[in-house]
Amino acid sequence: MGLDLAIQGGQKTISWEIGPYRSLGEEEARAAYEVVASGVLSGFLGEWGPGFYGGPHVKKFEEAVTEKFDVKHAVSFNSWTSGLTAALGAIGLEPGDEVIVSPFTMAASATAILHWNAIPVFADVDPRTYCIDPGSVQKLITPHTKAIVSVDIFGYPAATEQIMSLAEINGLKVISDTAQAPGATVGGRFAGTLTHIGGYSLNYHKHIQTGEGGVAVTDDATLAENMALIRNHAEAVVGKMGKADISNMVGFNMRLGEVEAAIGLIQLEKLERLVTRRQSLAERLSENLSGLAGIQLPAIERDRTHSYYVYPMTLASDQIPAPRSKIVEALRAEGVPGLGEGYQNIHRLPIFQKRIAYGSGGYPWASFPGRPANGYEKGICPVAERLYDQDFVSLALCSFDFSERDIDAVSESFYKVWGSLDNL
Ligand SMILES: *Cc1c(COP(=O)(O)O)cnc(C)c1O
């Protein structure tokens, strides 16, 4: 005895502060200073000419991304939400086209589809990987389907090989939302580089960051060009440039600044080290927690690596005598930081439940009655819904500067709570 839970008045397992994750250092500060001192914070011009593709740091950053990820083209953006939106425009989406996407992701994976008046169709996820399930995708393909947005959620690569073969058979385009998985690999290649377009977020919360930012990668020159156009007021230049296909050339301003690009160049060099560190912490945690009953830990297939933006877990709630909320509350009381419950069910957000996106009249759906065929009701994605409602627990591995000692104390907290599940 003596192991009273902190939530019941016992001693806290982690009585010390675990500091925030920090990827930035002196080098980024110096790089930012030099750009500011140069007086040129953006080299972009919204007209046809040398400035159309951005300033020197933007170009250098994109060049470095192509080398790092071994792709032919990289196009930077002021966010990965912008990158996703441009990617979906670049593949030539028509209003009413259906795009299959996971609901267990951040909202931008789906709203980027809506920006072109196309219809998001939600497929269920694989309970082991939390990524879109190719079997579920296959069932949802109709003559209206144009593309699949495959999300490498939490840092783990989706079943990209199967999704690409489905796409090939059905003539679809695939976009990887690899926002959370830069540096993860599939058969030795980087996640995000195995589809028609992939890309990474450079948001403050991600493995590497420029504050706000994102970058798309592709081997297809036309798709890269289309994205660069959508990024920078395409409509103003397509005539002068001589572009014949002007569909979706309603431009935005999605341009990355020079300061961000200069910081991105340095962050890119740190990516491998930062990801390796997350992997080593996660592997330690998995090894520590492997003796716990009733909880599924990340299972890594032999040909893949995980970048552990988030450390995902699934409770076997049928076998566990306490509800998830109580378990998480007890772990938090022990001092475990960064715990989350449930993540997202995008199809259950009001925008989809009420089918109101553009204006108040129900557009784009009002133009395409009966779509999508599987609707947005609760029940269309049972695995993702169950994860959201009762089974999924996460640890934000990329939000804290965990040491080995911290990870061991987190593990100890789990064992302590598991020892008292009957009394929670
Ligand atoms: C962070 C994130 C995005 C959006 O990236 P931003 O750079 O923040 O716009 C999209 N998809 C997923 C899965 C993300 O985690």
PDB file of N, CA, C and O and ligand atoms in Angstrom, residues 78-82 84 105-106 108-109 151 153 177 179-180 200-203 206 212-214 309 343, ligand 1:
ATOM      1  N   ASN A  78       2.343  30.260 -46.686  1.00  0.00           N
ATOM      2  CA  ASN A  78       2.277  30.919 -45.373  1.00  0.00           C
ATOM      3  C   ASN A  78       1.629  30.041 -44.306  1.00  0.00           C
ATOM      4  O   ASN A  78       1.584  30.399 -43.134  1.00  0.00           O
ATOM      5  N   SER A  79       1.120  28.885 -44.703  1.00  0.00           N
ATOM      6  CA  SER A  79       0.652  27.871 -43.749  1.00  0.00           C
ATOM      7  C   SER A  79       0.438  26.594 -44.543  1.00  0.00           C
ATOM      8  O   SER A  79       0.336  26.633 -45.782  1.00  0.00           O
ATOM      9  N   TRP A  80       0.332  25.477 -43.861  1.00  0.00           N
ATOM     10  CA  TRP A  80       0.029  24.244 -44.584  1.00  0.00           C
ATOM     11  C   TRP A  80      -1.456  24.180 -44.933  1.00  0.00           C
ATOM     12  O   TRP A  80      -1.858  23.510 -45.876  1.00  0.00           O
ATOM     13  N   THR A  81      -2.284  24.914 -44.214  1.00  0.00           N
ATOM     14  CA  THR A  81      -3.684  25.041 -44.618  1.00  0.00           C
ATOM     15  C   THR A  81      -3.739  25.665 -46.005  1.00  0.00           C
ATOM     16  O   THR A  81      -4.472  25.201 -46.885  1.00  0.00           O
ATOM     17  N   SER A  82      -2.939  26.714 -46.229  1.00  0.00           N
ATOM     18  CA  SER A  82      -2.832  27.307 -47.566  1.00  0.00           C
ATOM     19  C   SER A  82      -2.292  26.281 -48.555  1.00  0.00           C
ATOM     20  O   SER A  82      -2.781  26.171 -49.683  1.00  0.00           O
ATOM     21  N   LEU A  84      -2.498  22.997 -48.515  1.00  0.00           N
ATOM     22  CA  LEU A  84      -3.529  22.008 -48.837  1.00  0.00           C
ATOM     23  C   LEU A  84      -4.558  22.592 -49.792  1.00  0.00           C
ATOM     24  O   LEU A  84      -4.994  21.930 -50.745  1.00  0.00           O
ATOM     25  N   THR A 105      -8.639  13.919 -37.911  1.00  0.00           N
ATOM     26  CA  THR A 105      -7.567  14.798 -38.337  1.00  0.00           C
ATOM     27  C   THR A 105      -7.925  16.219 -37.946  1.00  0.00           C
ATOM     28  O   THR A 105      -8.959  16.471 -37.332  1.00  0.00           O
ATOM     29  N   MET A 106      -7.055  17.138 -38.318  1.00  0.00           N
ATOM     30  CA  MET A 106      -7.331  18.543 -38.077  1.00  0.00           C
ATOM     31  C   MET A 106      -8.278  19.050 -39.175  1.00  0.00           C
ATOM     32  O   MET A 106      -8.212  18.571 -40.311  1.00  0.00           O
ATOM     33  N   ALA A 108      -8.527  21.395 -41.228  1.00  0.00           N
ATOM     34  CA  ALA A 108      -8.041  21.898 -42.524  1.00  0.00           C
ATOM     35  C   ALA A 108      -7.949  20.808 -43.584  1.00  0.00           C
ATOM     36  O   ALA A 108      -8.107  21.089 -44.778  1.00  0.00           O
ATOM     37  N   SER A 109      -7.713  19.555 -43.182  1.00  0.00           N
ATOM     38  CA  SER A 109      -7.648  18.461 -44.164  1.00  0.00           C
ATOM     39  C   SER A 109      -8.950  18.394 -44.964  1.00  0.00           C
ATOM     40  O   SER A 109      -8.952  18.000 -46.126  1.00  0.00           O
ATOM     41  N   VAL A 151      -4.109  11.336 -44.612  1.00  0.00           N
ATOM     42  CA  VAL A 151      -3.446  12.068 -43.535  1.00  0.00           C
ATOM     43  C   VAL A 151      -2.511  11.141 -42.755  1.00  0.00           C
ATOM     44  O   VAL A 151      -2.939  10.072 -42.300  1.00  0.00           O
ATOM     45  N   ILE A 153      -1.457  10.781 -39.754  1.00  0.00           N
ATOM     46  CA  ILE A 153      -1.825  11.417 -38.481  1.00  0.00           C
ATOM     47  C   ILE A 153      -0.902  11.013 -37.329  1.00  0.00           C
ATOM     48  O   ILE A 153      -0.440   9.882 -37.260  1.00  0.00           O
ATOM     49  N   ASP A 177      -1.581  14.694 -46.454  1.00  0.00           N
ATOM     50  CA  ASP A 177      -1.462  15.720 -45.422  1.00  0.00           C
ATOM     51  C   ASP A 177      -0.462  15.162 -44.403  1.00  0.00           C
ATOM     52  O   ASP A 177      -0.822  14.410 -43.504  1.00  0.00           O
ATOM     53  N   ALA A 179       1.357  16.964 -42.405  1.00  0.00           N
ATOM     54  CA  ALA A 179       1.622  18.065 -41.469  1.00  0.00           C
ATOM     55  C   ALA A 179       2.340  17.583 -40.210  1.00  0.00           C
ATOM     56  O   ALA A 179       3.250  18.240 -39.713  1.00  0.00           O
ATOM     57  N   GLN A 180       1.928  16.413 -39.718  1.00  0.00           N
ATOM     58  CA  GLN A 180       2.423  15.945 -38.424  1.00  0.00           C
ATOM     59  C   GLN A 180       3.541  14.919 -38.556  1.00  0.00           C
ATOM     60  O   GLN A 180       4.037  14.431 -37.544  1.00  0.00           O
ATOM     61  N   TYR A 200       4.027  19.566 -45.602  1.00  0.00           N
ATOM     62  CA  TYR A 200       4.325  19.650 -44.175  1.00  0.00           C
ATOM     63  C   TYR A 200       3.942  21.018 -43.626  1.00  0.00           C
ATOM     64  O   TYR A 200       4.096  22.033 -44.299  1.00  0.00           O
ATOM     65  N   SER A 201       3.491  21.014 -42.393  1.00  0.00           N
ATOM     66  CA  SER A 201       3.195  22.275 -41.711  1.00  0.00           C
ATOM     67  C   SER A 201       4.458  22.789 -41.041  1.00  0.00           C
ATOM     68  O   SER A 201       5.269  22.007 -40.535  1.00  0.00           O
ATOM     69  N   LEU A 202       4.611  24.099 -41.039  1.00  0.00           N
ATOM     70  CA  LEU A 202       5.720  24.727 -40.313  1.00  0.00           C
ATOM     71  C   LEU A 202       5.157  25.616 -39.220  1.00  0.00           C
ATOM     72  O   LEU A 202       5.739  26.639 -38.858  1.00  0.00           O
ATOM     73  N   ASN A 203       4.002  25.217 -38.719  1.00  0.00           N
ATOM     74  CA  ASN A 203       3.367  25.953 -37.635  1.00  0.00           C
ATOM     75  C   ASN A 203       4.164  25.792 -36.334  1.00  0.00           C
ATOM     76  O   ASN A 203       4.832  24.784 -36.122  1.00  0.00           O
ATOM     77  N   LYS A 206       4.520  22.394 -34.536  1.00  0.00           N
ATOM     78  CA  LYS A 206       4.975  21.183 -35.216  1.00  0.00           C
ATOM     79  C   LYS A 206       6.464  20.900 -34.942  1.00  0.00           C
ATOM     80  O   LYS A 206       7.135  21.701 -34.303  1.00  0.00           O
ATOM     81  N   GLU A 212       4.437  30.524 -38.513  1.00  0.00           N
ATOM     82  CA  GLU A 212       3.407  30.044 -39.432  1.00  0.00           C
ATOM     83  C   GLU A 212       4.126  29.701 -40.726  1.00  0.00           C
ATOM     84  O   GLU A 212       5.076  30.382 -41.113  1.00  0.00           O
ATOM     85  N   GLY A 213       3.653  28.675 -41.404  1.00  0.00           N
ATOM     86  CA  GLY A 213       4.263  28.311 -42.681  1.00  0.00           C
ATOM     87  C   GLY A 213       3.914  26.889 -43.056  1.00  0.00           C
ATOM     88  O   GLY A 213       3.373  26.128 -42.245  1.00  0.00           O
ATOM     89  N   GLY A 214       4.195  26.543 -44.300  1.00  0.00           N
ATOM     90  CA  GLY A 214       3.965  25.186 -44.780  1.00  0.00           C
ATOM     91  C   GLY A 214       4.691  25.012 -46.091  1.00  0.00           C
ATOM     92  O   GLY A 214       5.087  25.998 -46.723  1.00  0.00           O
ATOM     93  N   TYR A 309       4.710  13.002 -33.527  1.00  0.00           N
ATOM     94  CA  TYR A 309       4.202  14.336 -33.173  1.00  0.00           C
ATOM     95  C   TYR A 309       3.353  14.187 -31.907  1.00  0.00           C
ATOM     96  O   TYR A 309       3.450  14.970 -30.967  1.00  0.00           O
ATOM     97  N   TYR A 343      -9.296  13.363 -29.568  1.00  0.00           N
ATOM     98  CA  TYR A 343      -8.886  14.047 -30.786  1.00  0.00           C
ATOM     99  C   TYR A 343     -10.092  14.607 -31.540  1.00  0.00           C
ATOM    100  O   TYR A 343     -10.868  15.345 -30.931  1.00  0.00           O
TER     101      TYR A 343
HETATM  102  C1  LIG B   1      -1.233  21.460 -38.334  1.00  0.00           C
HETATM  103  C2  LIG B   1      -2.038  20.679 -39.307  1.00  0.00           C
HETATM  104  C3  LIG B   1      -2.554  21.241 -40.483  1.00  0.00           C
HETATM  105  C4  LIG B   1      -2.512  22.706 -40.788  1.00  0.00           C
HETATM  106  O1  LIG B   1      -1.243  23.235 -40.816  1.00  0.00           O
HETATM  107  P1  LIG B   1      -1.047  24.812 -40.536  1.00  0.00           P
HETATM  108  O2  LIG B   1       0.354  25.055 -40.962  1.00  0.00           O
HETATM  109  O3  LIG B   1      -1.257  25.019 -39.074  1.00  0.00           O
HETATM  110  O4  LIG B   1      -2.037  25.540 -41.355  1.00  0.00           O
HETATM  111  C5  LIG B   1      -3.221  20.416 -41.374  1.00  0.00           C
HETATM  112  N1  LIG B   1      -3.375  19.111 -41.132  1.00  0.00           N
HETATM  113  C6  LIG B   1      -2.922  18.528 -40.012  1.00  0.00           C
HETATM  114  C7  LIG B   1      -3.116  17.067 -39.812  1.00  0.00           C
HETATM  115  C8  LIG B   1      -2.252  19.302 -39.050  1.00  0.00           C
HETATM  116  O5  LIG B   1      -1.834  18.728 -37.923  1.00  0.00           O
END
